[in-house]
mmCIF file of C-alpha atoms in Angstrom:
data_model
loop_
_atom_site.group_PDB
_atom_site.id
_atom_site.type_symbol
_atom_site.label_atom_id
_atom_site.label_comp_id
_atom_site.label_asym_id
_atom_site.label_seq_id
_atom_site.Cartn_x
_atom_site.Cartn_y
_atom_site.Cartn_z
ATOM 1 C CA UNK A 1 -21.699 -19.121 -5.861
ATOM 2 C CA UNK A 2 -22.281 -17.073 -9.018
ATOM 3 C CA UNK A 3 -19.576 -14.707 -10.156
ATOM 4 C CA UNK A 4 -20.723 -11.066 -10.317
ATOM 5 C CA UNK A 5 -18.827 -10.809 -13.598
ATOM 6 C CA UNK A 6 -20.991 -13.481 -15.233
ATOM 7 C CA UNK A 7 -24.160 -12.219 -13.538
ATOM 8 C CA UNK A 8 -24.136 -8.395 -13.385
ATOM 9 C CA UNK A 9 -27.686 -8.241 -12.066
ATOM 10 C CA UNK A 10 -26.973 -10.560 -9.141
ATOM 11 C CA UNK A 11 -28.275 -9.031 -5.910
ATOM 12 C CA UNK A 12 -26.904 -9.401 -2.405
ATOM 13 C CA UNK A 13 -29.964 -11.000 -0.847
ATOM 14 C CA UNK A 14 -29.446 -9.487 2.594
ATOM 15 C CA UNK A 15 -28.956 -5.929 1.280
ATOM 16 C CA UNK A 16 -30.778 -5.979 -2.033
ATOM 17 C CA UNK A 17 -27.819 -4.225 -3.706
ATOM 18 C CA UNK A 18 -26.236 -5.046 -7.059
ATOM 19 C CA UNK A 19 -22.798 -6.584 -6.560
ATOM 20 C CA UNK A 20 -21.148 -5.253 -9.710
ATOM 21 C CA UNK A 21 -20.766 -1.649 -8.477
ATOM 22 C CA UNK A 22 -20.351 -1.864 -4.719
ATOM 23 C CA UNK A 23 -16.618 -1.157 -4.758
ATOM 24 C CA UNK A 24 -15.775 2.157 -6.375
ATOM 25 C CA UNK A 25 -12.355 2.864 -4.825
ATOM 26 C CA UNK A 26 -9.906 0.664 -2.964
ATOM 27 C CA UNK A 27 -7.916 2.041 -0.009
ATOM 28 C CA UNK A 28 -4.952 0.278 1.553
ATOM 29 C CA UNK A 29 -4.171 1.859 4.925
ATOM 30 C CA UNK A 30 -0.817 1.497 6.647
ATOM 31 C CA UNK A 31 -0.767 2.259 10.366
ATOM 32 C CA UNK A 32 2.396 4.254 11.016
ATOM 33 C CA UNK A 33 4.335 5.520 14.009
ATOM 34 C CA UNK A 34 5.047 8.965 12.499
ATOM 35 C CA UNK A 35 2.577 10.170 9.871
ATOM 36 C CA UNK A 36 4.642 13.064 8.506
ATOM 37 C CA UNK A 37 7.862 11.042 8.344
ATOM 38 C CA UNK A 38 5.967 8.313 6.464
ATOM 39 C CA UNK A 39 4.289 10.882 4.199
ATOM 40 C CA UNK A 40 7.646 12.384 3.232
ATOM 41 C CA UNK A 41 9.068 8.908 2.660
ATOM 42 C CA UNK A 42 6.271 7.755 0.331
ATOM 43 C CA UNK A 43 6.154 11.098 -1.474
ATOM 44 C CA UNK A 44 9.876 10.802 -2.255
ATOM 45 C CA UNK A 45 9.766 7.101 -3.131
ATOM 46 C CA UNK A 46 6.627 7.182 -5.276
ATOM 47 C CA UNK A 47 7.419 10.598 -6.786
ATOM 48 C CA UNK A 48 3.832 11.756 -6.286
ATOM 49 C CA UNK A 49 2.312 14.284 -3.915
ATOM 50 C CA UNK A 50 -0.348 13.191 -1.478
ATOM 51 C CA UNK A 51 -3.890 13.994 -2.540
ATOM 52 C CA UNK A 52 -4.739 14.465 1.147
ATOM 53 C CA UNK A 53 -2.419 15.287 4.040
ATOM 54 C CA UNK A 54 -4.257 16.265 7.209
ATOM 55 C CA UNK A 55 -3.659 15.322 10.836
ATOM 56 C CA UNK A 56 -4.649 11.663 11.079
ATOM 57 C CA UNK A 57 -4.534 10.688 7.390
ATOM 58 C CA UNK A 58 -2.318 11.029 4.347
ATOM 59 C CA UNK A 59 -3.480 9.581 1.017
ATOM 60 C CA UNK A 60 -1.615 8.845 -2.203
ATOM 61 C CA UNK A 61 -3.618 7.942 -5.293
ATOM 62 C CA UNK A 62 -1.492 5.178 -6.838
ATOM 63 C CA UNK A 63 -3.721 4.747 -9.870
ATOM 64 C CA UNK A 64 -7.302 5.778 -10.495
ATOM 65 C CA UNK A 65 -9.478 4.532 -7.627
ATOM 66 C CA UNK A 66 -6.601 2.895 -5.731
ATOM 67 C CA UNK A 67 -5.285 4.760 -2.682
ATOM 68 C CA UNK A 68 -2.464 4.152 -0.212
ATOM 69 C CA UNK A 69 -3.330 5.755 3.116
ATOM 70 C CA UNK A 70 -1.114 6.459 6.124
ATOM 71 C CA UNK A 71 -2.773 6.665 9.543
ATOM 72 C CA UNK A 72 -0.973 7.041 12.874
ATOM 73 C CA UNK A 73 -1.186 4.101 15.288
ATOM 74 C CA UNK A 74 -2.638 6.431 17.919
ATOM 75 C CA UNK A 75 -5.515 7.443 15.623
ATOM 76 C CA UNK A 76 -6.545 3.914 14.661
ATOM 77 C CA UNK A 77 -6.324 2.869 18.313
ATOM 78 C CA UNK A 78 -8.645 5.694 19.319
ATOM 79 C CA UNK A 79 -10.962 5.107 16.353
ATOM 80 C CA UNK A 80 -11.384 1.401 17.128
ATOM 81 C CA UNK A 81 -11.221 1.851 20.908
ATOM 82 C CA UNK A 82 -8.240 -0.475 21.238
ATOM 83 C CA UNK A 83 -4.944 0.003 23.040
ATOM 84 C CA UNK A 84 -2.141 1.433 20.910
ATOM 85 C CA UNK A 85 0.283 -1.350 20.063
ATOM 86 C CA UNK A 86 3.078 -0.436 17.718
ATOM 87 C CA UNK A 87 4.682 -3.720 16.558
ATOM 88 C CA UNK A 88 8.306 -4.588 17.150
ATOM 89 C CA UNK A 89 10.874 -3.227 14.713
ATOM 90 C CA UNK A 90 11.485 -6.627 13.109
ATOM 91 C CA UNK A 91 7.830 -7.416 12.356
ATOM 92 C CA UNK A 92 6.883 -7.318 8.668
ATOM 93 C CA UNK A 93 3.270 -6.172 8.593
ATOM 94 C CA UNK A 94 2.024 -5.763 5.054
ATOM 95 C CA UNK A 95 3.283 -5.448 1.499
ATOM 96 C CA UNK A 96 2.620 -2.946 -1.256
ATOM 97 C CA UNK A 97 3.560 -4.611 -4.556
ATOM 98 C CA UNK A 98 3.903 -2.060 -7.345
ATOM 99 C CA UNK A 99 4.454 -2.862 -11.017
ATOM 100 C CA UNK A 100 6.520 0.022 -12.374
ATOM 101 C CA UNK A 101 8.601 0.852 -15.459
ATOM 102 C CA UNK A 102 11.940 0.968 -13.627
ATOM 103 C CA UNK A 103 11.880 -1.046 -10.378
ATOM 104 C CA UNK A 104 15.603 -0.565 -9.798
ATOM 105 C CA UNK A 105 15.217 3.230 -9.749
ATOM 106 C CA UNK A 106 12.243 3.107 -7.365
ATOM 107 C CA UNK A 107 14.022 0.633 -5.092
ATOM 108 C CA UNK A 108 17.151 2.828 -5.010
ATOM 109 C CA UNK A 109 14.997 5.844 -4.130
ATOM 110 C CA UNK A 110 13.370 3.899 -1.295
ATOM 111 C CA UNK A 111 16.793 2.953 0.099
ATOM 112 C CA UNK A 112 18.058 6.530 -0.256
ATOM 113 C CA UNK A 113 14.980 7.755 1.602
ATOM 114 C CA UNK A 114 15.529 5.407 4.553
ATOM 115 C CA UNK A 115 14.065 2.022 3.647
ATOM 116 C CA UNK A 116 15.988 -1.123 4.576
ATOM 117 C CA UNK A 117 16.720 -3.595 1.807
ATOM 118 C CA UNK A 118 15.216 -7.052 2.122
ATOM 119 C CA UNK A 119 16.215 -8.314 -1.330
ATOM 120 C CA UNK A 120 17.819 -6.612 -4.325
ATOM 121 C CA UNK A 121 16.239 -6.637 -7.767
ATOM 122 C CA UNK A 122 16.190 -10.212 -9.021
ATOM 123 C CA UNK A 123 14.139 -12.446 -11.312
ATOM 124 C CA UNK A 124 11.359 -14.273 -9.479
ATOM 125 C CA UNK A 125 9.608 -17.553 -10.269
ATOM 126 C CA UNK A 126 6.351 -15.797 -11.219
ATOM 127 C CA UNK A 127 7.914 -13.901 -14.140
ATOM 128 C CA UNK A 128 8.726 -10.562 -12.509
ATOM 129 C CA UNK A 129 11.950 -8.775 -11.654
ATOM 130 C CA UNK A 130 11.353 -7.628 -8.063
ATOM 131 C CA UNK A 131 13.252 -5.698 -5.388
ATOM 132 C CA UNK A 132 12.037 -5.680 -1.780
ATOM 133 C CA UNK A 133 12.606 -3.200 1.035
ATOM 134 C CA UNK A 134 10.714 -2.139 4.143
ATOM 135 C CA UNK A 135 10.006 1.132 5.890
ATOM 136 C CA UNK A 136 10.638 1.819 9.607
ATOM 137 C CA UNK A 137 7.133 0.598 10.509
ATOM 138 C CA UNK A 138 7.716 -2.814 8.892
ATOM 139 C CA UNK A 139 5.689 -2.290 5.705
ATOM 140 C CA UNK A 140 7.265 -4.146 2.796
ATOM 141 C CA UNK A 141 7.551 -2.276 -0.498
ATOM 142 C CA UNK A 142 8.087 -4.359 -3.623
ATOM 143 C CA UNK A 143 8.940 -2.721 -6.933
ATOM 144 C CA UNK A 144 8.451 -5.046 -9.875
ATOM 145 C CA UNK A 145 8.410 -5.297 -13.660
ATOM 146 C CA UNK A 146 7.731 -8.116 -16.081
ATOM 147 C CA UNK A 147 10.825 -10.129 -16.998
ATOM 148 C CA UNK A 148 12.022 -9.175 -20.468
#
């Protein structure tokens, strides 16, 4: 395997496309039970307005070319032709790990907005101070900063 970083002209043989510019934006999509409730939650916690909020999809641009999307379970089930299956309330599904200036403030805002605390802000082995909570759909939200 040859890294696309060390070989910018490397082609995907099956598609004939250059690897170095295939990904232009990254979307992380959370499947949610209540799109508007989740949209209000993330808008309050992240302190940013959604760039898109239409029936079936809400998007928050976290940084340039990195988007957190919220899609109702019913929509993804219909889109993929699969039965709707909202997980149990105690299932932890995915994590959004955000490096921020003040993780304690973001974590407090998440708790105020309805998140449940998993772990308060504490130093972690990998050199970050991190606080963990989760929303009502079981998505873990970690707010972190480098240890000082």
